Amino acid sequence: GNIAFTKETKKIKMTSSVVEYEHLITTSFSDANSARPTSAAMPRWKRKQLEAAMSQAENNVNASPSKKEALKQPLAQSSTSGPSGCRFIPNRAAMDFEKSAHALRRSDSSSDLESDGSSSMEDEYRTSLNSEILGSDDSSSHRILSFKEKAPAPKGDTVNNLKVLYSASGYGSKNSQSSKLTTRSIPSAPSRILDAPDLLDDYYVNLLSWSDTNILAVALAQTVYLWNASSGDIQELCSFEGPENDTYVSSVSWVKEGGTHLAIGTSMGTTQLWDVQAGKRLRSMDGHTDRVGSLSWNRHILSTGGRDSIVVNHDVRIASHNVATLQSHTQEVCGLSWSPDGTTLASGGNDNMLCLWDAATSSTSRPRFCLTEHQAAVKALAWSPHERNLLATGGGTADRTIKFWNSQTGSLLNSIDTGSQVCALQWNPHEKEILSSHGFARNQLSLWKYPSMAKIKDLDGHTSRVMHMATSPDGCTVVSAAADETLRFWDVFAPPSKSGGKRSASDLSRSTKSKKISKTMHIR
């Protein structure tokens, strides 16, 4: 009987336990569902309903505190949460668990040490240990729980749009000035074209020179022609006939002051001096054993460079004209140019070398500098009319660069790759610009802004490499001679207008004459 009573008691207890467990599960899920926060903003009608219920509960004296808390919780959450209504869940990706664990231990140990009254030296030691192990000097600012990720660090080339919009007006004006390299209009087509038959296609000779009396000298094979740019008249100055008819003119150069005397270098190694007004030869000077490919004047001193790799200085006033023989190059001297102040002679050779000589150099002296940065023949030489001691040089096909030098120190100031053979260089006498002529593949003339070397314009028209260039006496027009046997005149160096856009009478007459010429002219 006792055993049966005991079993019945256990069965009743088990049944009541199952009922209580099921009731507990049901109430738990219902509470959880009722207390679950919404994932979106609560509608206005529901907030009004809850506010009314809460006010009624506050007025009800019999309402329990837990009931009030249950009514206040949704409204508090909607007021603190954003429009998304998300719960405050820590972001594990933005947390450093090692630092967080250390901060928790440190807070516990610091409370114990404060009660024990430990010294501040232990705090200093703990701080230094912190920085060594965790890489942080200030751990007090570290948050144990992080609820949002830190903003990503900006990239190095990020532009602050607000800074651009709200910067000073000077910033914008500076950029606008730099973006517009020139304000004048540069014609893309030549103003005049002359035919030059039998012009030698030889990179190492110099067959073009423009005098300060506005007369252009051009060497075509064995003959030197003079073209008067003011009147358009053509004159044959001289013609050379050697044994087996193989003598030709390899260089021409006008004297700088006066413009009535012309130096002519020949393939036989002689240099002749001609009086153009009288139309006769004044003298013939030797000193070279091979052709004279380059000439340059410095008052009464005429420097000649030859294929025999030497440079000879001639004093044209005296009978013993050879005053110095300069030897440093190992191959043909294809470029010569005296500085405007007459203190430095620059020589370029087929040995890829640029030499700078002092004016007082004798035959036994060495050059001031021998510069070997070019990787091809150095023919194009041009001294700046704006800055003293500034020299521009151009290299051949294997080099393709324009380099700028300080002739006083021998230092390389800048180098730019043009992409093609540099045949000649001319400075703009009015502005800091330089014009270069090129060979394959485009055979163009390129105008550059100095010192930024930003390209202003390309002038196309020649069909073969542009080997020679010369500037008119007024510094406005540049003539180019190419292997396509044409001379083209470009109005590229027009000075900036000083009268607000009005052109002078001489400019108008020159442009009128240019418009009348619409077909190719022959020199002879």
Short mmCIF file of C-alpha atoms in Angstrom, two decimals:
data_model
loop_
_atom_site.label_atom_id
_atom_site.label_comp_id
_atom_site.label_asym_id
_atom_site.label_seq_id
_atom_site.Cartn_x
_atom_site.Cartn_y
_atom_site.Cartn_z
CA GLY A 1 0.00 0.00 0.00
CA ASN A 2 2.85 2.35 0.84
CA ILE A 3 4.57 1.53 -2.44
CA ALA A 4 1.45 2.35 -4.44
CA PHE A 5 0.99 5.63 -2.58
CA THR A 6 4.57 6.60 -3.23
CA LYS A 7 4.30 5.90 -6.99
CA GLU A 8 1.10 7.93 -7.17
CA THR A 9 2.74 10.83 -5.38
CA LYS A 10 5.73 10.78 -7.77
CA LYS A 11 3.40 10.70 -10.78
CA ILE A 12 1.48 13.76 -9.54
CA LYS A 13 4.70 15.63 -8.87
CA MET A 14 6.10 14.78 -12.36
CA THR A 15 2.85 15.91 -14.00
CA SER A 16 2.90 19.22 -12.16
CA SER A 17 6.56 19.72 -13.11
CA VAL A 18 5.81 19.18 -16.81
CA VAL A 19 2.93 21.64 -16.63
CA GLU A 20 5.05 24.25 -14.91
CA TYR A 21 7.85 23.77 -17.50
CA GLU A 22 5.43 24.17 -20.41
CA HIS A 23 3.98 27.29 -18.80
CA LEU A 24 7.46 28.67 -18.29
CA ILE A 25 8.42 28.09 -21.94
CA THR A 26 5.20 29.70 -23.17
CA THR A 27 5.54 32.79 -21.02
CA SER A 28 9.23 33.15 -21.87
CA PHE A 29 8.61 33.17 -25.62
CA SER A 30 5.70 35.55 -25.31
CA ASP A 31 7.76 37.94 -23.16
CA ALA A 32 10.64 37.75 -25.56
CA ASN A 33 8.37 38.48 -28.49
CA SER A 34 6.73 41.37 -26.73
CA ALA A 35 10.05 42.87 -25.66
CA ARG A 36 11.81 42.40 -29.02
CA PRO A 37 12.78 45.78 -30.46
CA THR A 38 11.47 46.69 -33.85
CA SER A 39 13.81 46.88 -36.76
CA ALA A 40 12.21 50.06 -38.08
CA ALA A 41 10.80 53.32 -36.72
CA MET A 42 7.58 52.87 -34.71
CA PRO A 43 4.45 54.22 -36.41
CA ARG A 44 3.00 57.43 -35.01
CA TRP A 45 -0.34 55.88 -34.12
CA LYS A 46 1.38 53.20 -32.06
CA ARG A 47 3.48 55.77 -30.19
CA LYS A 48 0.33 57.73 -29.37
CA GLN A 49 -1.33 54.60 -28.09
CA LEU A 50 1.63 53.69 -25.90
CA GLU A 51 1.93 57.26 -24.57
CA ALA A 52 -1.74 57.15 -23.54
CA ALA A 53 -1.24 53.78 -21.87
CA MET A 54 1.83 55.04 -20.02
CA SER A 55 0.07 58.14 -18.74
CA GLN A 56 -2.81 55.98 -17.57
CA ALA A 57 -0.39 53.65 -15.82
CA GLU A 58 1.29 56.55 -14.03
CA ASN A 59 -2.06 57.75 -12.75
CA ASN A 60 -2.91 54.26 -11.60
CA VAL A 61 -1.69 53.90 -8.04
CA ASN A 62 -1.88 50.13 -8.10
CA ALA A 63 0.46 49.84 -11.13
CA SER A 64 3.69 48.05 -10.23
CA PRO A 65 7.16 49.57 -11.01
CA SER A 66 8.02 46.69 -13.30
CA LYS A 67 4.90 47.44 -15.38
CA LYS A 68 5.99 51.08 -15.71
CA GLU A 69 9.47 50.03 -16.85
CA ALA A 70 7.93 47.71 -19.41
CA LEU A 71 5.84 50.59 -20.78
CA LYS A 72 8.73 53.10 -20.86
CA GLN A 73 11.28 50.85 -22.58
CA PRO A 74 10.02 51.03 -26.20
CA LEU A 75 9.71 54.82 -26.18
CA ALA A 76 13.15 55.25 -24.68
CA GLN A 77 14.65 52.97 -27.30
CA SER A 78 12.99 54.84 -30.17
CA SER A 79 14.19 58.17 -28.81
CA THR A 80 17.82 57.07 -28.45
CA SER A 81 18.06 54.87 -31.52
CA GLY A 82 18.30 56.24 -35.03
CA PRO A 83 15.86 55.75 -37.85
CA SER A 84 17.03 52.20 -38.30
CA GLY A 85 16.13 51.25 -34.70
CA CYS A 86 19.13 48.91 -34.39
CA ARG A 87 20.19 47.46 -31.04
CA PHE A 88 23.54 48.38 -29.48
CA ILE A 89 25.54 45.35 -30.56
CA PRO A 90 29.34 45.65 -30.26
CA ASN A 91 31.24 45.40 -33.53
CA ARG A 92 33.82 42.63 -33.16
CA ALA A 93 35.81 43.82 -36.21
CA ALA A 94 36.43 47.20 -34.60
CA MET A 95 37.52 45.80 -31.22
CA ASP A 96 40.96 44.89 -29.94
CA PHE A 97 40.37 41.95 -27.59
CA GLU A 98 43.86 42.00 -26.11
CA LYS A 99 43.61 45.64 -25.12
CA SER A 100 40.09 45.14 -23.80
CA ALA A 101 41.16 42.18 -21.63
CA HIS A 102 44.13 44.18 -20.36
CA ALA A 103 41.89 47.13 -19.52
CA LEU A 104 39.57 44.88 -17.51
CA ARG A 105 42.44 43.37 -15.55
CA ARG A 106 43.99 46.78 -15.02
CA SER A 107 40.75 48.19 -13.59
CA ASP A 108 40.55 45.29 -11.09
CA SER A 109 44.20 45.51 -10.10
CA SER A 110 44.12 49.31 -9.82
CA SER A 111 41.25 49.14 -7.31
CA ASP A 112 43.23 46.64 -5.25
CA LEU A 113 46.38 48.77 -5.38
CA GLU A 114 44.48 51.89 -4.34
CA SER A 115 43.20 50.07 -1.29
CA ASP A 116 46.75 48.90 -0.55
CA GLY A 117 48.20 52.41 -1.13
CA SER A 118 50.90 51.38 -3.65
CA SER A 119 53.35 53.95 -5.00
CA SER A 120 53.09 55.83 -8.33
CA MET A 121 56.28 54.17 -9.61
CA GLU A 122 54.33 50.98 -10.24
CA ASP A 123 51.85 52.98 -12.35
CA GLU A 124 54.70 54.40 -14.42
CA TYR A 125 56.18 50.96 -14.89
CA ARG A 126 52.81 49.60 -15.90
CA THR A 127 52.34 52.42 -18.43
CA SER A 128 55.76 51.86 -20.03
CA LEU A 129 55.08 48.11 -20.19
CA ASN A 130 51.78 48.97 -21.85
CA SER A 131 53.42 50.97 -24.62
CA GLU A 132 56.06 48.32 -25.31
CA ILE A 133 53.71 45.33 -25.50
CA LEU A 134 50.52 46.84 -26.88
CA GLY A 135 52.05 49.72 -28.81
CA SER A 136 49.84 52.28 -27.08
CA ASP A 137 50.90 54.98 -24.66
CA ASP A 138 47.42 55.95 -23.51
CA SER A 139 45.30 52.94 -22.67
CA SER A 140 42.80 54.99 -20.66
CA SER A 141 41.23 56.25 -23.88
CA HIS A 142 40.71 52.73 -25.17
CA ARG A 143 37.09 51.59 -25.30
CA ILE A 144 36.42 48.01 -24.26
CA LEU A 145 33.27 47.73 -26.40
CA SER A 146 33.20 49.38 -29.81
CA PHE A 147 29.79 49.93 -31.39
CA LYS A 148 30.93 51.30 -34.76
CA GLU A 149 33.92 51.00 -37.02
CA LYS A 150 36.46 53.78 -37.22
CA ALA A 151 36.44 55.99 -40.28
CA PRO A 152 38.94 54.78 -42.88
CA ALA A 153 42.13 56.81 -43.26
CA PRO A 154 42.11 59.05 -46.35
CA LYS A 155 44.36 58.14 -49.24
CA GLY A 156 47.45 60.16 -49.96
CA ASP A 157 46.05 61.67 -53.15
CA THR A 158 42.64 62.53 -51.71
CA VAL A 159 41.49 66.00 -52.69
CA ASN A 160 39.58 68.04 -50.13
CA ASN A 161 36.67 69.40 -52.15
CA LEU A 162 35.79 71.96 -49.50
CA LYS A 163 39.33 73.32 -49.58
CA VAL A 164 39.12 73.69 -53.33
CA LEU A 165 35.73 75.43 -53.15
CA TYR A 166 36.41 77.77 -50.26
CA SER A 167 40.10 78.54 -50.75
CA ALA A 168 41.43 82.02 -51.36
CA SER A 169 40.95 83.63 -54.74
CA GLY A 170 44.71 83.70 -55.33
CA TYR A 171 44.80 79.92 -55.50
CA GLY A 172 42.35 79.80 -58.39
CA SER A 173 44.05 82.61 -60.26
CA LYS A 174 47.41 80.89 -59.96
CA ASN A 175 46.03 77.69 -61.43
CA SER A 176 44.31 79.51 -64.26
CA GLN A 177 47.53 81.29 -65.17
CA SER A 178 49.53 78.09 -65.19
CA SER A 179 46.93 76.22 -67.24
CA LYS A 180 47.07 78.84 -69.99
CA LEU A 181 50.66 78.84 -71.21
CA THR A 182 50.37 81.71 -73.67
CA THR A 183 47.80 84.35 -74.51
CA ARG A 184 48.85 85.07 -78.10
CA SER A 185 47.59 83.31 -81.18
CA ILE A 186 50.22 81.13 -82.86
CA PRO A 187 49.48 80.27 -86.51
CA SER A 188 49.64 76.57 -87.28
CA ALA A 189 50.61 77.10 -90.92
CA PRO A 190 53.75 78.80 -92.22
CA SER A 191 53.39 82.34 -93.52
CA ARG A 192 55.78 81.69 -96.41
CA ILE A 193 57.38 78.73 -98.15
CA LEU A 194 60.53 78.84 -100.27
CA ASP A 195 61.89 76.04 -102.39
CA ALA A 196 65.48 75.03 -101.62
CA PRO A 197 66.66 72.38 -104.11
CA ASP A 198 69.86 70.44 -103.43
CA LEU A 199 69.78 71.21 -99.71
CA LEU A 200 72.06 68.62 -98.13
CA ASP A 201 70.40 66.03 -95.94
CA ASP A 202 73.29 66.00 -93.45
CA TYR A 203 72.76 66.29 -89.69
CA TYR A 204 76.30 67.54 -88.99
CA VAL A 205 76.35 70.69 -91.17
CA ASN A 206 74.86 74.17 -90.61
CA LEU A 207 73.52 75.72 -93.80
CA LEU A 208 71.26 78.58 -92.62
CA SER A 209 71.95 82.02 -91.11
CA TRP A 210 69.85 85.23 -90.81
CA SER A 211 71.66 88.57 -90.50
CA ASP A 212 70.63 91.61 -88.49
CA THR A 213 70.15 93.44 -91.81
CA ASN A 214 67.32 91.01 -92.65
CA ILE A 215 69.18 88.96 -95.25
CA LEU A 216 68.94 85.17 -95.15
CA ALA A 217 71.93 83.12 -96.31
CA VAL A 218 71.29 79.56 -97.50
CA ALA A 219 73.85 77.04 -98.75
CA LEU A 220 72.57 74.70 -101.46
CA ALA A 221 75.21 72.14 -102.44
CA GLN A 222 78.07 74.22 -103.96
CA THR A 223 76.31 77.60 -104.01
CA VAL A 224 75.45 80.25 -101.40
CA TYR A 225 72.25 82.25 -102.00
CA LEU A 226 71.10 85.45 -100.30
CA TRP A 227 67.41 86.20 -99.87
CA ASN A 228 66.37 89.71 -98.84
CA ALA A 229 63.42 89.27 -96.47
CA SER A 230 62.35 92.92 -96.88
CA SER A 231 62.20 93.04 -100.66
CA GLY A 232 62.12 89.36 -101.60
CA ASP A 233 65.14 89.71 -103.90
CA ILE A 234 67.37 86.69 -104.47
CA GLN A 235 71.11 86.91 -105.08
CA GLU A 236 73.74 84.27 -105.78
CA LEU A 237 76.81 85.15 -103.72
CA CYS A 238 79.34 82.48 -104.71
CA SER A 239 79.75 78.97 -106.04
CA PHE A 240 82.55 76.47 -105.39
CA GLU A 241 83.99 74.10 -107.91
CA GLY A 242 86.64 71.66 -106.75
CA PRO A 243 88.38 68.65 -108.21
CA GLU A 244 85.92 66.00 -109.42
CA ASN A 245 83.15 68.48 -108.57
CA ASP A 246 82.85 67.21 -104.99
CA THR A 247 83.37 70.49 -103.13
CA TYR A 248 80.31 71.82 -101.31
CA VAL A 249 79.42 74.41 -98.69
CA SER A 250 79.17 72.88 -95.22
CA SER A 251 78.42 75.94 -93.04
CA VAL A 252 77.48 79.64 -93.17
CA SER A 253 77.34 82.30 -90.44
CA TRP A 254 76.78 86.07 -90.45
CA VAL A 255 78.92 88.36 -88.32
CA LYS A 256 76.80 89.58 -85.41
CA GLU A 257 77.46 93.32 -85.66
CA GLY A 258 76.79 95.04 -88.96
CA GLY A 259 75.63 92.01 -90.94
CA THR A 260 77.69 92.78 -94.03
CA HIS A 261 80.26 89.99 -93.69
CA LEU A 262 79.52 86.31 -94.13
CA ALA A 263 81.74 83.38 -93.11
CA ILE A 264 81.53 80.28 -95.30
CA GLY A 265 82.93 76.86 -94.38
CA THR A 266 83.70 74.37 -97.13
CA SER A 267 84.15 70.64 -97.44
CA MET A 268 87.85 71.21 -98.29
CA GLY A 269 88.61 72.46 -94.76
CA THR A 270 88.91 76.17 -95.60
CA THR A 271 86.89 79.06 -94.21
CA GLN A 272 86.21 82.08 -96.41
CA LEU A 273 85.15 85.57 -95.41
CA TRP A 274 82.98 87.50 -97.86
CA ASP A 275 81.91 91.14 -98.11
CA VAL A 276 78.27 90.87 -99.18
CA GLN A 277 77.79 94.49 -100.20
CA ALA A 278 80.84 94.44 -102.44
CA GLY A 279 80.19 90.87 -103.52
CA LYS A 280 83.81 89.77 -103.17
CA ARG A 281 85.90 87.45 -101.04
CA LEU A 282 88.06 89.16 -98.44
CA ARG A 283 90.21 86.25 -97.31
CA SER A 284 90.47 82.47 -97.00
CA MET A 285 91.57 80.88 -93.74
CA ASP A 286 92.84 77.38 -93.17
CA GLY A 287 93.43 75.37 -90.00
CA HIS A 288 91.38 72.23 -90.65
CA THR A 289 92.20 69.06 -92.55
CA ASP A 290 88.56 68.15 -93.21
CA ARG A 291 85.24 69.93 -93.76
CA VAL A 292 84.19 72.85 -91.57
CA GLY A 293 80.70 72.00 -90.34
CA SER A 294 80.08 74.65 -87.67
CA LEU A 295 80.81 78.38 -87.24
CA SER A 296 80.25 80.96 -84.49
CA TRP A 297 81.21 84.64 -84.13
CA ASN A 298 82.37 86.51 -81.01
CA ARG A 299 83.00 90.07 -82.23
CA HIS A 300 86.22 89.77 -84.30
CA ILE A 301 86.86 86.13 -83.30
CA LEU A 302 85.48 83.45 -85.62
CA SER A 303 85.41 79.92 -84.19
CA THR A 304 85.27 77.00 -86.60
CA GLY A 305 84.60 73.34 -85.88
CA GLY A 306 85.60 70.58 -88.24
CA ARG A 307 85.33 66.91 -88.96
CA ASP A 308 88.94 66.64 -87.79
CA SER A 309 87.52 67.02 -84.21
CA ILE A 310 89.24 70.35 -83.46
CA VAL A 311 88.01 73.90 -82.89
CA VAL A 312 90.03 76.80 -84.31
CA ASN A 313 89.70 80.42 -83.18
CA HIS A 314 90.46 82.91 -85.96
CA ASP A 315 91.12 86.61 -85.40
CA VAL A 316 89.93 88.02 -88.72
CA ARG A 317 91.70 91.36 -88.16
CA ILE A 318 95.25 90.03 -88.37
CA ALA A 319 97.24 88.07 -90.90
CA SER A 320 98.14 85.26 -88.50
CA HIS A 321 94.50 84.52 -87.89
CA ASN A 322 94.89 81.22 -86.00
CA VAL A 323 95.04 82.34 -82.38
CA ALA A 324 93.98 79.07 -80.69
CA THR A 325 93.37 75.44 -81.56
CA LEU A 326 91.10 73.67 -79.07
CA GLN A 327 91.41 69.92 -78.81
CA SER A 328 89.09 67.87 -76.63
CA HIS A 329 86.59 66.16 -78.93
CA THR A 330 87.35 62.81 -80.50
CA GLN A 331 84.91 63.06 -83.42
CA GLU A 332 83.40 65.74 -85.67
CA VAL A 333 82.47 69.06 -84.06
CA CYS A 334 78.93 69.67 -85.33
CA GLY A 335 77.79 72.49 -83.04
CA LEU A 336 79.41 75.79 -81.95
CA SER A 337 77.90 78.75 -80.11
CA TRP A 338 79.35 81.72 -78.20
CA SER A 339 77.47 83.01 -75.15
CA PRO A 340 75.84 86.48 -75.50
CA ASP A 341 78.39 88.03 -73.11
CA GLY A 342 81.28 86.52 -75.07
CA THR A 343 82.86 84.71 -72.12
CA THR A 344 82.06 81.07 -72.96
CA LEU A 345 82.20 78.97 -76.12
CA ALA A 346 80.04 75.84 -76.24
CA SER A 347 81.05 73.04 -78.60
CA GLY A 348 79.11 69.86 -79.32
CA GLY A 349 80.44 66.83 -81.11
CA ASN A 350 79.55 63.51 -82.62
CA ASP A 351 81.32 61.93 -79.64
CA ASN A 352 78.22 62.78 -77.51
CA MET A 353 80.25 65.34 -75.59
CA LEU A 354 79.54 68.98 -74.74
CA CYS A 355 82.57 71.17 -73.98
CA LEU A 356 82.57 74.63 -72.42
CA TRP A 357 85.62 76.83 -73.14
CA ASP A 358 86.73 80.12 -71.62
CA ALA A 359 87.21 83.06 -73.98
CA ALA A 360 90.87 83.37 -72.96
CA THR A 361 91.58 79.70 -73.71
CA SER A 362 94.81 79.03 -75.54
CA SER A 363 95.87 76.05 -77.60
CA THR A 364 97.33 74.32 -74.55
CA SER A 365 94.32 74.86 -72.29
CA ARG A 366 91.70 72.34 -71.39
CA PRO A 367 87.95 73.10 -71.49
CA ARG A 368 86.24 74.42 -68.39
CA PHE A 369 83.84 71.48 -68.42
CA CYS A 370 83.43 68.31 -70.49
CA LEU A 371 79.85 67.11 -70.07
CA THR A 372 78.93 63.61 -71.18
CA GLU A 373 75.27 63.25 -70.19
CA HIS A 374 74.02 63.12 -73.80
CA GLN A 375 73.75 59.71 -75.45
CA ALA A 376 74.07 60.93 -79.06
CA ALA A 377 75.64 63.70 -81.13
CA VAL A 378 75.22 67.21 -79.68
CA LYS A 379 74.45 69.60 -82.52
CA ALA A 380 71.66 71.87 -81.22
CA LEU A 381 73.09 74.63 -79.00
CA ALA A 382 71.26 77.77 -77.83
CA TRP A 383 72.14 80.34 -75.13
CA SER A 384 69.26 81.91 -73.24
CA PRO A 385 68.76 85.66 -73.82
CA HIS A 386 66.92 85.92 -70.49
CA GLU A 387 69.26 84.24 -67.99
CA ARG A 388 73.01 84.47 -67.94
CA ASN A 389 74.98 81.20 -68.09
CA LEU A 390 71.90 79.22 -69.17
CA LEU A 391 72.62 76.90 -72.11
CA ALA A 392 70.17 74.57 -73.89
CA THR A 393 71.46 71.56 -75.84
CA GLY A 394 69.76 68.89 -77.93
CA GLY A 395 70.81 65.31 -78.64
CA GLY A 396 70.50 63.10 -81.70
CA THR A 397 68.42 60.03 -82.44
CA ALA A 398 69.76 57.86 -79.63
CA ASP A 399 69.31 60.65 -77.07
CA ARG A 400 66.18 62.67 -78.03
CA THR A 401 66.54 65.00 -75.04
CA ILE A 402 66.79 68.74 -74.47
CA LYS A 403 69.09 69.52 -71.56
CA PHE A 404 69.65 72.78 -69.70
CA TRP A 405 73.00 73.62 -68.14
CA ASN A 406 74.54 76.19 -65.85
CA SER A 407 77.72 77.02 -67.75
CA GLN A 408 79.32 78.59 -64.68
CA THR A 409 79.07 75.47 -62.51
CA GLY A 410 78.63 72.78 -65.17
CA SER A 411 75.52 71.44 -63.43
CA LEU A 412 72.60 69.89 -65.30
CA LEU A 413 69.48 71.89 -64.48
CA ASN A 414 66.84 69.92 -66.36
CA SER A 415 66.40 67.25 -69.03
CA ILE A 416 63.29 66.44 -71.04
CA ASP A 417 62.71 63.58 -73.45
CA THR A 418 61.19 64.92 -76.68
CA GLY A 419 60.64 61.52 -78.29
CA SER A 420 62.59 62.27 -81.49
CA GLN A 421 65.92 63.56 -82.79
CA VAL A 422 66.64 67.18 -81.77
CA CYS A 423 68.19 69.01 -84.73
CA ALA A 424 68.09 72.70 -83.74
CA LEU A 425 67.06 75.05 -80.91
CA GLN A 426 65.97 78.71 -80.89
CA TRP A 427 65.05 80.86 -77.86
CA ASN A 428 62.18 83.31 -77.97
CA PRO A 429 63.82 86.73 -77.38
CA HIS A 430 60.59 88.19 -75.97
CA GLU A 431 59.42 85.49 -73.55
CA LYS A 432 60.86 82.49 -71.76
CA GLU A 433 60.10 79.99 -74.50
CA ILE A 434 62.26 77.71 -76.61
CA LEU A 435 61.57 76.23 -80.04
CA SER A 436 62.98 72.87 -81.07
CA SER A 437 63.07 71.16 -84.48
CA HIS A 438 62.90 67.40 -84.82
CA GLY A 439 63.34 64.46 -87.14
CA PHE A 440 61.52 61.14 -87.47
CA ALA A 441 58.68 60.45 -86.99
CA ARG A 442 56.70 63.71 -87.16
CA ASN A 443 59.42 66.14 -88.40
CA GLN A 444 57.75 68.90 -86.38
CA LEU A 445 58.72 72.09 -84.60
CA SER A 446 57.78 72.15 -80.91
CA LEU A 447 57.36 75.25 -78.77
CA TRP A 448 58.06 74.80 -75.04
CA LYS A 449 57.47 76.99 -72.01
CA TYR A 450 60.55 77.46 -69.85
CA PRO A 451 61.29 76.40 -67.13
CA SER A 452 58.25 74.10 -66.79
CA MET A 453 58.95 72.66 -70.27
CA ALA A 454 55.23 72.32 -70.88
CA LYS A 455 54.55 72.00 -74.59
CA ILE A 456 52.69 74.99 -76.01
CA LYS A 457 52.26 73.96 -79.62
CA ASP A 458 53.52 71.66 -82.37
CA LEU A 459 54.04 73.06 -85.87
CA ASP A 460 53.68 70.46 -88.61
CA GLY A 461 54.33 70.85 -92.32
CA HIS A 462 57.76 69.44 -93.16
CA THR A 463 57.89 65.95 -94.57
CA SER A 464 61.55 65.27 -93.62
CA ARG A 465 63.69 66.09 -90.61
CA VAL A 466 64.03 69.80 -89.83
CA MET A 467 67.80 70.24 -89.63
CA HIS A 468 68.26 74.04 -89.40
CA MET A 469 66.52 77.05 -87.86
CA ALA A 470 67.20 80.79 -87.72
CA THR A 471 65.41 83.75 -86.15
CA SER A 472 64.63 87.06 -87.86
CA PRO A 473 66.23 90.31 -86.58
CA ASP A 474 62.96 91.47 -84.99
CA GLY A 475 62.69 88.16 -83.13
CA CYS A 476 59.20 87.38 -84.44
CA THR A 477 59.71 84.91 -87.29
CA VAL A 478 61.62 81.63 -87.39
CA VAL A 479 62.71 80.01 -90.65
CA SER A 480 63.20 76.25 -90.79
CA ALA A 481 65.10 74.26 -93.41
CA ALA A 482 64.41 70.57 -93.83
CA ALA A 483 65.57 67.65 -95.91
CA ASP A 484 62.37 67.96 -97.95
CA GLU A 485 64.20 70.90 -99.67
CA THR A 486 61.85 73.62 -98.42
CA LEU A 487 62.22 76.68 -96.21
CA ARG A 488 59.19 77.51 -94.09
CA PHE A 489 58.64 80.76 -92.20
CA TRP A 490 56.70 80.60 -88.93
CA ASP A 491 55.29 83.62 -87.05
CA VAL A 492 55.81 81.88 -83.75
CA PHE A 493 57.73 84.45 -81.67
CA ALA A 494 55.38 87.43 -82.08
CA PRO A 495 55.95 89.77 -79.12
CA PRO A 496 53.02 90.37 -76.72
CA SER A 497 50.88 93.32 -77.76
CA LYS A 498 51.44 96.47 -75.66
CA SER A 499 48.65 98.54 -77.19
CA GLY A 500 45.68 96.43 -76.16
CA GLY A 501 45.46 94.29 -79.24
CA LYS A 502 46.32 96.98 -81.84
CA ARG A 503 49.02 96.02 -84.32
CA SER A 504 51.65 98.38 -85.65
CA ALA A 505 51.85 99.50 -89.27
CA SER A 506 54.93 97.40 -89.88
CA ASP A 507 53.15 94.30 -88.60
CA LEU A 508 50.19 94.99 -90.86
CA SER A 509 52.37 95.54 -93.91
CA ARG A 510 54.29 92.35 -93.20
CA SER A 511 51.09 90.33 -92.83
CA THR A 512 49.71 91.84 -96.05
CA LYS A 513 52.82 90.82 -97.94
CA SER A 514 52.60 87.34 -96.48
CA LYS A 515 49.01 86.92 -97.66
CA LYS A 516 49.96 87.84 -101.22
CA ILE A 517 52.36 84.89 -101.44
CA SER A 518 50.25 81.81 -101.96
CA LYS A 519 52.54 79.56 -103.96
CA THR A 520 55.98 78.06 -103.47
CA MET A 521 58.87 80.30 -104.51
CA HIS A 522 62.17 79.15 -105.98
CA ILE A 523 65.43 80.61 -104.73
CA ARG A 524 67.23 80.24 -108.03
#
